Amino acid sequence: MALALSNHAQASEEQFNDALRAANSGNTALLQQYRASMQNDALGYYPEYWILNSNLAFQSPNSIVNFAQRYPQSAMAEKLAADFVEVKVKQGDFANAQSVLPYVTNPDQAEICAVAQVRAKSGDPLVYAEFKDIWLKTDSQPESCSGLARMMLSSPLMTTADRQQRLYAQLRAGQSGLAVATAQTIGLNLSLSQFNQIQANPLNYLWSAPKNNSADHAYLIYALGRAADTDLTTALQSLNKAAQGLPPEIQKYVYRTVGYIGGTTVMKNNFNKEVLNALDASYGAPFSPEEAEIYARQAVRFGNWESILRAIDSMSVNQKQEERWQYWLAKALERRADPESKQSAKMIYQRLAAAGDDYYNLLAKDRLGIRYNEAQDRSEPTTNDLQRLTQDIHFRRAFALRNIRASEAYTNREWNWAVRQAYLKKDDGLLLAAAKRATDMGWYDRAIYAAERTINRHNYAYRYATPHQSLVVSHSRNAGIDPSWAYGLMRQESRFVSHARSNVGAGGLMQIMPDTAKLVARKMGETYNPAALSDANTNIRYGTYYLSMIQSQLSSNPVLATAGYNAGPNRARRWQPEYQSIAADQYTESIPLSETRDYVKKVMTNAAHYGILLGQGPQSIESRMPIVNVRITE
């Protein structure tokens, strides 16, 4: 009887893909049939989800709430509720979104802002204080966040000082239309046609820019921003003249404008100490979170420890508490001569060292002289944990989808949701059971996702999987590189998904670009075969060879080579200092591409963990990150 039930469940689960095809073709009548036939299956809520989602804009809130209550705390109920709120906010239908808010429990950034708009419309006075970062943000963000900022603009809770800061940020960013609207809320009438004239030739405007009133000051800030975006060197040279005769607060924003743009255009303009000087000159006027971060990274790049302290002092309360800025606060305090500062630095390092085993935690351990060895933890799930895994509806859905080879979009969503529910319950045993079963299946990326979220019981063999170990070790040694580094890079590149493909065409375990593979094949005296990159042996062999090759091109420095593997060796070389060597953590923190910056941190952290798992003993992450020497110009 049990076998018959099992076979029935499997047959029912396999209807999922057929029902999905019906959903994609808009066949609601067929979906209704699948809804009936799959109702007792782990995946039985999908046909109803697709029916509701197909015309979400016309659903009643009661239909969404009813679905969420019948499938409580489920992945697709939460997604349906979050999507419904977003749709209703776009329609301006805040009333119908209101009753669905309690079922939105894991929103992304766009959904967070949509929920905030509904809260604001319902009269929640705390919303605007919570979202000051959104209010001052000038780089790209979801439309729901831009809409929230527009709502904040009309709120009496925003002070004149708040509005002025927003205005200056928009002027600095060249957002003339938004600046005109913001200026009107403080009684300042700015001309869009004047902005357009300045945009056409900002340097010409600066030569004779009037400075008599608030409108003149606004046009001047805008002109400097456009000039800096076009010709940073000339804008920096124009700063002192532009600041003459201005009120002190406006002077600071003049310097802020050029300094910020210089800090965000490193890819085009390289690093420039005058940019940091401009940001220093702007200290004292309020910084937005994005401005404070740019200030801090520029200060880190040039090792100006007092500027780092000023930049961190300018951050929001939440921003200051981030591990990265706590680490740099400690390093800056450590450089001061007084014993109190050094003691404060030590206390910060101790807190960071005890807080985990990520990049800044490991760096803090090094500053305290502690060699990291905790990755030897190998806690296993109990028999009861494994039994509970088979009963957990969230994991059952994920494994069912995996077994029928459903789209990763659904499979990973259900898995990540299941992991989140276990994490919220602090259920390490269930997470370890899930990680073990996924590892045994070769589903390494999801095993890692689960194992990373345990709180008290850890298994680093699941967190830092070592598939294809003989290949990784042998090919790394043949290429003359550390196998733990190769593993660290591979984990970050693909999470050991052999069929992984990036949006730019990189493929396989080590995410090798086709042109790179052709180059490596030629250097190895082989004929390039695109299909071979899907083969683990070839992919690892090519990847380790290429990593070794670019390391030799980049001063044999693994930090530079890691950055080069992600962003290209020419960029990694261009980011080297021109006049004085710097510490590798300074180089890493100042990488202008956020993707590459985070990539290097994660790869080096991974390598430290793999060093322990591969028998290299207690680890120091700093030993893997040698000084970055001055770039040699040819």
Tab-separated table of C-alpha atoms in Angstrom, residues 12-27 30-31 33-35 37-38 43 46-48 50:
chain	number	residue	atom	x	y	z
A	12	SER	CA	0.927	13.520	-9.315
A	13	GLU	CA	4.154	15.507	-8.901
A	14	GLU	CA	5.057	14.872	-12.507
A	15	GLN	CA	1.864	16.651	-13.524
A	16	PHE	CA	3.581	19.847	-12.408
A	17	ASN	CA	5.411	20.348	-15.691
A	18	ASP	CA	2.252	19.659	-17.697
A	19	ALA	CA	0.322	22.141	-15.563
A	20	LEU	CA	3.111	24.693	-16.009
A	21	ARG	CA	2.813	24.366	-19.773
A	22	ALA	CA	-0.929	24.976	-19.446
A	23	ALA	CA	-0.213	28.065	-17.364
A	24	ASN	CA	2.277	29.396	-19.899
A	25	SER	CA	-0.254	28.943	-22.702
A	26	GLY	CA	-3.032	30.606	-20.696
A	27	ASN	CA	-5.192	27.479	-20.597
A	30	LEU	CA	-6.925	22.819	-18.075
A	31	LEU	CA	-5.325	24.394	-15.003
A	33	GLN	CA	-8.439	20.233	-13.956
A	34	TYR	CA	-4.892	19.996	-12.628
A	35	ARG	CA	-5.966	21.923	-9.554
A	37	SER	CA	-6.143	16.225	-9.644
A	38	MET	CA	-3.115	17.589	-7.740
A	43	LEU	CA	2.973	20.598	-5.307
A	46	TYR	CA	0.734	25.485	-8.027
A	47	PRO	CA	-2.217	25.273	-10.458
A	48	GLU	CA	-4.276	27.550	-8.216
A	50	TRP	CA	-0.931	30.152	-11.613
